[in-house]
Short mmCIF file of C-alpha atoms in Angstrom, two decimals:
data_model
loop_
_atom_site.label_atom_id
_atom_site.label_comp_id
_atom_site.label_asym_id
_atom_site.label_seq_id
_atom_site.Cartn_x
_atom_site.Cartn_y
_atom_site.Cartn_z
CA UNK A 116 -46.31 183.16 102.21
CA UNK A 117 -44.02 180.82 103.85
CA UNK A 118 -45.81 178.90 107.30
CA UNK A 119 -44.47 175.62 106.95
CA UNK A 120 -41.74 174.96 109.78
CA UNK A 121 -39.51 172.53 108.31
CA UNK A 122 -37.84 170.72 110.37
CA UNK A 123 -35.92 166.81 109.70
CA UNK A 124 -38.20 164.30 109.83
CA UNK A 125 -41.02 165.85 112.00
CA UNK A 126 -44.67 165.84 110.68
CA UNK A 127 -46.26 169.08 110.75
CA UNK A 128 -48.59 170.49 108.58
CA UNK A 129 -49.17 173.00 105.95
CA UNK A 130 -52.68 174.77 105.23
CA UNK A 131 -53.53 174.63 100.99
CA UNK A 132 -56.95 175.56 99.78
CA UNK A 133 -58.53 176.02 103.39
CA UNK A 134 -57.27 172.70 104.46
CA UNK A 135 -54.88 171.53 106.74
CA UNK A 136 -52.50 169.16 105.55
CA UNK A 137 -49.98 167.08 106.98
CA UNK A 138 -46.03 167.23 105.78
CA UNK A 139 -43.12 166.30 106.86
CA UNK A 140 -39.51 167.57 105.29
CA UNK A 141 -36.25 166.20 104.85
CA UNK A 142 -32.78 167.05 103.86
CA UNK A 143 -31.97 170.85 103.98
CA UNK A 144 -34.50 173.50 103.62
CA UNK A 145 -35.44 175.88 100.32
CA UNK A 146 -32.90 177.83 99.59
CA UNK A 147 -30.30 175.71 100.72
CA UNK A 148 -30.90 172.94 98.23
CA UNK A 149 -33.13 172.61 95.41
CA UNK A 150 -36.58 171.08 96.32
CA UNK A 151 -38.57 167.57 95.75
CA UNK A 152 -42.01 167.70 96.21
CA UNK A 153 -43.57 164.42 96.21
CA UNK A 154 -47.35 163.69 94.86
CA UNK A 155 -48.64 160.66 96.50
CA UNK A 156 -51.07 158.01 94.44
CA UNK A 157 -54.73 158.04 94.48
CA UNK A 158 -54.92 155.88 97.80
CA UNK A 159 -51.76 156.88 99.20
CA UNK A 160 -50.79 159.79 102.06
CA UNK A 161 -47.41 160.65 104.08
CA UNK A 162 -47.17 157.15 105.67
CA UNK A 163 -47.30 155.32 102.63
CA UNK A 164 -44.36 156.30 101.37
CA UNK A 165 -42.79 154.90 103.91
CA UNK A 166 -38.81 155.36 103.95
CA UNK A 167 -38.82 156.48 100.18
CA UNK A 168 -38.77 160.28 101.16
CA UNK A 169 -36.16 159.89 103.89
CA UNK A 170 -34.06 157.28 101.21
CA UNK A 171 -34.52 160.34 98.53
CA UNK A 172 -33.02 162.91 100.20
CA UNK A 173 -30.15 161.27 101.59
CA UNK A 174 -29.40 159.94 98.04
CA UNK A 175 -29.57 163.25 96.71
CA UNK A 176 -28.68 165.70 99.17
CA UNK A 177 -31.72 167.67 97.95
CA UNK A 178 -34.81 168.69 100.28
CA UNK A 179 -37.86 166.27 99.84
CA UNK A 180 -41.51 167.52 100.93
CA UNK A 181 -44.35 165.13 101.50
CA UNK A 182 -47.57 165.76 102.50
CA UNK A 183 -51.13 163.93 101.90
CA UNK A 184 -53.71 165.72 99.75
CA UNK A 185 -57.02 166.36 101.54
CA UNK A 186 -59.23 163.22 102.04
CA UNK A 187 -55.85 161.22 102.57
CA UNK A 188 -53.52 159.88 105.81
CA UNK A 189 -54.20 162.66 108.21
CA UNK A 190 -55.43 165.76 106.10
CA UNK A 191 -58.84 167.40 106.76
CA UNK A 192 -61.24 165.51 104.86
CA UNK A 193 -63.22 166.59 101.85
CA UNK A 194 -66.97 166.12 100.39
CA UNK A 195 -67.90 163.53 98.24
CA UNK A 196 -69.08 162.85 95.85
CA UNK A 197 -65.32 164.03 94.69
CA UNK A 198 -65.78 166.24 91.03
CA UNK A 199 -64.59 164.22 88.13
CA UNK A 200 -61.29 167.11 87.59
CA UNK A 201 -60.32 166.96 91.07
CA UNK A 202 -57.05 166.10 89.97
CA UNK A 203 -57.05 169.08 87.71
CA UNK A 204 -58.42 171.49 91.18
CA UNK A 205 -55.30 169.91 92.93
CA UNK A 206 -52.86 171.09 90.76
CA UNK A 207 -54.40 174.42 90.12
CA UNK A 208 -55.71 175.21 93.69
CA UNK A 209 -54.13 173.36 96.18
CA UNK A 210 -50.13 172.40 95.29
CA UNK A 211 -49.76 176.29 94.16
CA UNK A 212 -50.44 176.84 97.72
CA UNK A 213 -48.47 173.86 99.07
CA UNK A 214 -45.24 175.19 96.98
CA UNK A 215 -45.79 179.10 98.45
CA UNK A 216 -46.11 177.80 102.19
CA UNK A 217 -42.91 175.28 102.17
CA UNK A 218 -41.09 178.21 100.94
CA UNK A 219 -40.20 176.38 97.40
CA UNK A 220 -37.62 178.29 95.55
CA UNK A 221 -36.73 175.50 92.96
CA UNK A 222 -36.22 172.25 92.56
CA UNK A 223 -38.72 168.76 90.73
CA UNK A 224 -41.97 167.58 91.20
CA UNK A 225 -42.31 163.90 91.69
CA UNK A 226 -45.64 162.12 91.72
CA UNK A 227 -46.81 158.46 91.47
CA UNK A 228 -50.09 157.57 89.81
CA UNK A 229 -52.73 160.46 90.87
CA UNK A 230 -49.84 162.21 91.78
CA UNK A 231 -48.00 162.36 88.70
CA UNK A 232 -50.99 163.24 87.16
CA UNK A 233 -51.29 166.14 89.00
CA UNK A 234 -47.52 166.95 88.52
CA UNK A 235 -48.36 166.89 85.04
CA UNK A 236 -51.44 169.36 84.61
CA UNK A 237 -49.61 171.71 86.82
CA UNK A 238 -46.25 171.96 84.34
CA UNK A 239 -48.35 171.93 81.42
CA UNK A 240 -51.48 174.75 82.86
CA UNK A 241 -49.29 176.83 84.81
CA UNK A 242 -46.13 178.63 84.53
CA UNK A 243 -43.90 178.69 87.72
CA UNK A 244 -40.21 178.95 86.89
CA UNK A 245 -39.35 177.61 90.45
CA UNK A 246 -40.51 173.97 88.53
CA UNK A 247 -37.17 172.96 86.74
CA UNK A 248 -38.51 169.33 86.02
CA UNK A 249 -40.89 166.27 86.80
CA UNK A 250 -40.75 162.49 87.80
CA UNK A 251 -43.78 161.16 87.22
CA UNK A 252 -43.68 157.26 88.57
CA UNK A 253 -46.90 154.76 86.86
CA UNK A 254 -48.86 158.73 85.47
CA UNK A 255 -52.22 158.23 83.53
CA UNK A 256 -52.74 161.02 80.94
CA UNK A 257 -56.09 158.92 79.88
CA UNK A 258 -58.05 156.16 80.75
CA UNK A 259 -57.63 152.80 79.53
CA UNK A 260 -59.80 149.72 80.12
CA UNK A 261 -57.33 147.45 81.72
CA UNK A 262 -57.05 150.09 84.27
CA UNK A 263 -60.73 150.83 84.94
CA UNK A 264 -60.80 146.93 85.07
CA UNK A 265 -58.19 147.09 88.23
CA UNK A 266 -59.87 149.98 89.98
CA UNK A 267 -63.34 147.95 89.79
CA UNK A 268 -61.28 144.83 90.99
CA UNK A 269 -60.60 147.12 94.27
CA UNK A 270 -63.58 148.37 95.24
CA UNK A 271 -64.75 144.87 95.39
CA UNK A 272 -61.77 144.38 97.48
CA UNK A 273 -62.41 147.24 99.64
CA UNK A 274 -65.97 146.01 100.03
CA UNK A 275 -65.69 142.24 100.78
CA UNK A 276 -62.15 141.61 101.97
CA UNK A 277 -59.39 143.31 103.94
CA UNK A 278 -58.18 146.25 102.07
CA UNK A 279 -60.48 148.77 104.09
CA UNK A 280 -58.96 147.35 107.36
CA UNK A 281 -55.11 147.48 105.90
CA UNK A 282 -56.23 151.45 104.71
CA UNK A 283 -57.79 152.61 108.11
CA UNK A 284 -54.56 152.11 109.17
CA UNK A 285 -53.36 155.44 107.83
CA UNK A 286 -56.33 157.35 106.89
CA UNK A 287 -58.16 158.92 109.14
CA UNK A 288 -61.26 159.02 106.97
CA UNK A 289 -60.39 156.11 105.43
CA UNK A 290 -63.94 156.02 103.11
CA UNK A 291 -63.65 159.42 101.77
CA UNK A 292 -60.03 157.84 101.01
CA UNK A 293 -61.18 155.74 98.93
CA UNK A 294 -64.18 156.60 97.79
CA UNK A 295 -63.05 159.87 96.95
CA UNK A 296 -61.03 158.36 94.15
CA UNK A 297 -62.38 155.08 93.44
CA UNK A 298 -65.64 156.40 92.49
CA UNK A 299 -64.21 158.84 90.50
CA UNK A 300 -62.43 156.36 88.24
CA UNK A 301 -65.39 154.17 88.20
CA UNK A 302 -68.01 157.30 87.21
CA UNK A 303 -68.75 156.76 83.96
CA UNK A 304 -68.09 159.99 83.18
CA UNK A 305 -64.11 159.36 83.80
CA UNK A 306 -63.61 157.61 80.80
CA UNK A 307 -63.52 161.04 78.78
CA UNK A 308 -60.93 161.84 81.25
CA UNK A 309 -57.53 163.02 79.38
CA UNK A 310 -54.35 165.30 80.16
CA UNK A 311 -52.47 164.91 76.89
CA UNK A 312 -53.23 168.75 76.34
CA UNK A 313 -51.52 169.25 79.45
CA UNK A 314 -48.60 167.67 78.74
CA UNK A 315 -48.10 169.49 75.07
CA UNK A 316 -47.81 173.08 77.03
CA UNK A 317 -44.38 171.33 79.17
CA UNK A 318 -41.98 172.92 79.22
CA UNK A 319 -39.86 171.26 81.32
CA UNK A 320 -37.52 168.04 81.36
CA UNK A 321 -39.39 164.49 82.77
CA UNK A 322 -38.37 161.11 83.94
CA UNK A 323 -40.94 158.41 83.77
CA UNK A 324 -40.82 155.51 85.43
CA UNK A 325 -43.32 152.91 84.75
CA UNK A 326 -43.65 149.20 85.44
CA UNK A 327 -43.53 146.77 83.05
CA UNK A 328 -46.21 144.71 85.10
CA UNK A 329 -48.14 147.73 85.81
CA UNK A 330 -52.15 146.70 86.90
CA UNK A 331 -53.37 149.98 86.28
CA UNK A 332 -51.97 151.06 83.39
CA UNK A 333 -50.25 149.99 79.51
CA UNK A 334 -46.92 151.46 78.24
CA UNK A 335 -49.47 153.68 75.63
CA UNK A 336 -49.01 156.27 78.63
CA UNK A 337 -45.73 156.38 78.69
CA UNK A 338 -46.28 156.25 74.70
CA UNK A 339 -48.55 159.40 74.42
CA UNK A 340 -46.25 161.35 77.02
CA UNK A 341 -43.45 160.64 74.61
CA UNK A 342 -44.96 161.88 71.66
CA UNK A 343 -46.94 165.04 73.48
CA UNK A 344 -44.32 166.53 75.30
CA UNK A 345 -42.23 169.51 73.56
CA UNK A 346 -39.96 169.22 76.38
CA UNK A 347 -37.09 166.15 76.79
CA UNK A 348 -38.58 162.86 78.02
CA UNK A 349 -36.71 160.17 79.67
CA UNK A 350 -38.26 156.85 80.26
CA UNK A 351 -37.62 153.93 82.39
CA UNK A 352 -39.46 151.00 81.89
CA UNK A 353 -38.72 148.34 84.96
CA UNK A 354 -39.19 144.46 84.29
CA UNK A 355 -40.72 142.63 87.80
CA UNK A 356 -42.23 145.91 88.72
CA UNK A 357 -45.89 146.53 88.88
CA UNK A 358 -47.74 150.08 89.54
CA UNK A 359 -45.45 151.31 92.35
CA UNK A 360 -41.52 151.34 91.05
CA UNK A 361 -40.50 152.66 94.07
CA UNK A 362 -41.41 149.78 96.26
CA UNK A 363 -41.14 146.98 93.75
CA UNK A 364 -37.58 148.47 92.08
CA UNK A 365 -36.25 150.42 94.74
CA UNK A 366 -32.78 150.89 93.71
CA UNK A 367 -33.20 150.85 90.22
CA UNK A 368 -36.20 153.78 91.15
CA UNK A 369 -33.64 155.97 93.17
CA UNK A 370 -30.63 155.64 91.06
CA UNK A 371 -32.72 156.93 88.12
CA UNK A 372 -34.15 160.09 90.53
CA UNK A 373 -30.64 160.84 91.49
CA UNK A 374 -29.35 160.57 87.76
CA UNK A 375 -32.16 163.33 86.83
CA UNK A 376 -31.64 165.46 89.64
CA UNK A 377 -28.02 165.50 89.68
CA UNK A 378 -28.50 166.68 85.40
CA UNK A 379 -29.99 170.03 86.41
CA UNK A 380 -28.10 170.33 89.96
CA UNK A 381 -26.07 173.78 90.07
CA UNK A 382 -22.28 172.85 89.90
#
């Protein structure tokens, strides 16, 4: 049932999975345009995106929907300790929600890091025809070393030096922020963690755009996605980029998105 209000460029929210979540919209609505709904990373929220939304949607003329998972920017908070398939309960409890209460008719799902992750179990574990393809920005379908290595290197940031300070700034519950996925990662537990099966059962297009520089994880992601997928894969690997494309190669990012939307626009 549609309850989100969309109106340009005002932050709202939208209730998922008994929590209330904040959004904000731009571009026209659904049903005027097809749809981007964007999948923040595992520390990220609204805020963080900063102008990328707003730069999307005037680039494409599409609608773009972003809103911060529970735990993150200004969302209720959750419980921790966080269950090691959280990312697997988003995509299966909370986006289907998200998508019925922004009024989604059709359009991509594009998600950076944890988010892409969770753009990918969702194409792969559930079939919604509305979903007509995926950009997935720096997506882990498994867990590599190098990466744990990273996520280890920021909890001893988050503990010692300024990166707690620099979060509170957009998280209201900034600990359960982090926490909530850093100690996931870091459970030993995690290192089983793996999608691939997820991404065999897609049946829709993907663009992935990864960093060539990226701290958290090797091109054998982009790799296995490649070789899993049943559906068409396009990948962008950027030089001088590291885990967040968007930021470090803006344009070359948001030419790319508007190249794969404009593909499966209607004529």
């Amino acid at each position: 049932m549609t309850s989100f209000r969309w109106i340009e460029g005002v932050a709202s929210t939208v209730v998922a999975a008994g929590k209330r979540l904040e959004a904000i919209a731009y571009g026209p609505p659904p049903g005027s345009a097809p749809t981007i709904v964007m999948l923040h990373e595992g520390l990220g929220c609204v805020a963080l995106w900063r102008d990328f939304p707003r730069k999307l949607a005037a680039a494409t003329g599409w609608g773009v929907l972003a809103y911060s998972r529970a735990g993150y920017g200004q969302s209720d908070p959750v419980d921790l300790r966080r269950p090691l398939d959280y990312m697997t309960r988003e995509a299966t409890l909370s986006l289907p929600e998200v998508l019925d209460a922004v009024g989604f008719a059709r359009g991509i799902l594009l998600g950076h890091s944890d988010g892409a992750s969770i753009a990918a179990i969702y194409a792969g574990d559930r079939s919604d025809a509305r979903v007509e393809g995926l950009v997935l920005m720096a997506p882990h379908v498994f867990t590599e070393a190098p990466g744990l290595a990273s996520i280890a290197e920021a909890k001893e940031a988050y503990a010692t030096g300024d990166l707690r300070a620099k979060l509170a700034r957009y998280h209201a519950h900034v600990d359960v922020a982090f926490y909530g996925w850093n100690g996931a990662w870091l459970d030993p537990g995690f290192k089983a963690w793996n999608i691939e099966s997820s991404v065999e059962r897609w049946r829709v297009p993907a663009l992935v755009i990864q960093g060539a520089d990226d701290q958290y994880g090797t091109p054998a992601q982009i790799r296995a996605i490649e070789d899993r997928s049943p559906a068409a894969v396009q990948s962008l690997i950027l030089d001088d980029c590291r885990h967040s494309p968007q930021f470090d190669q803006p344009q070359a990012t948001l030419e790319a998105i508007v190249a794969f939307c404009r593909h499966y626009q209607e004529p």
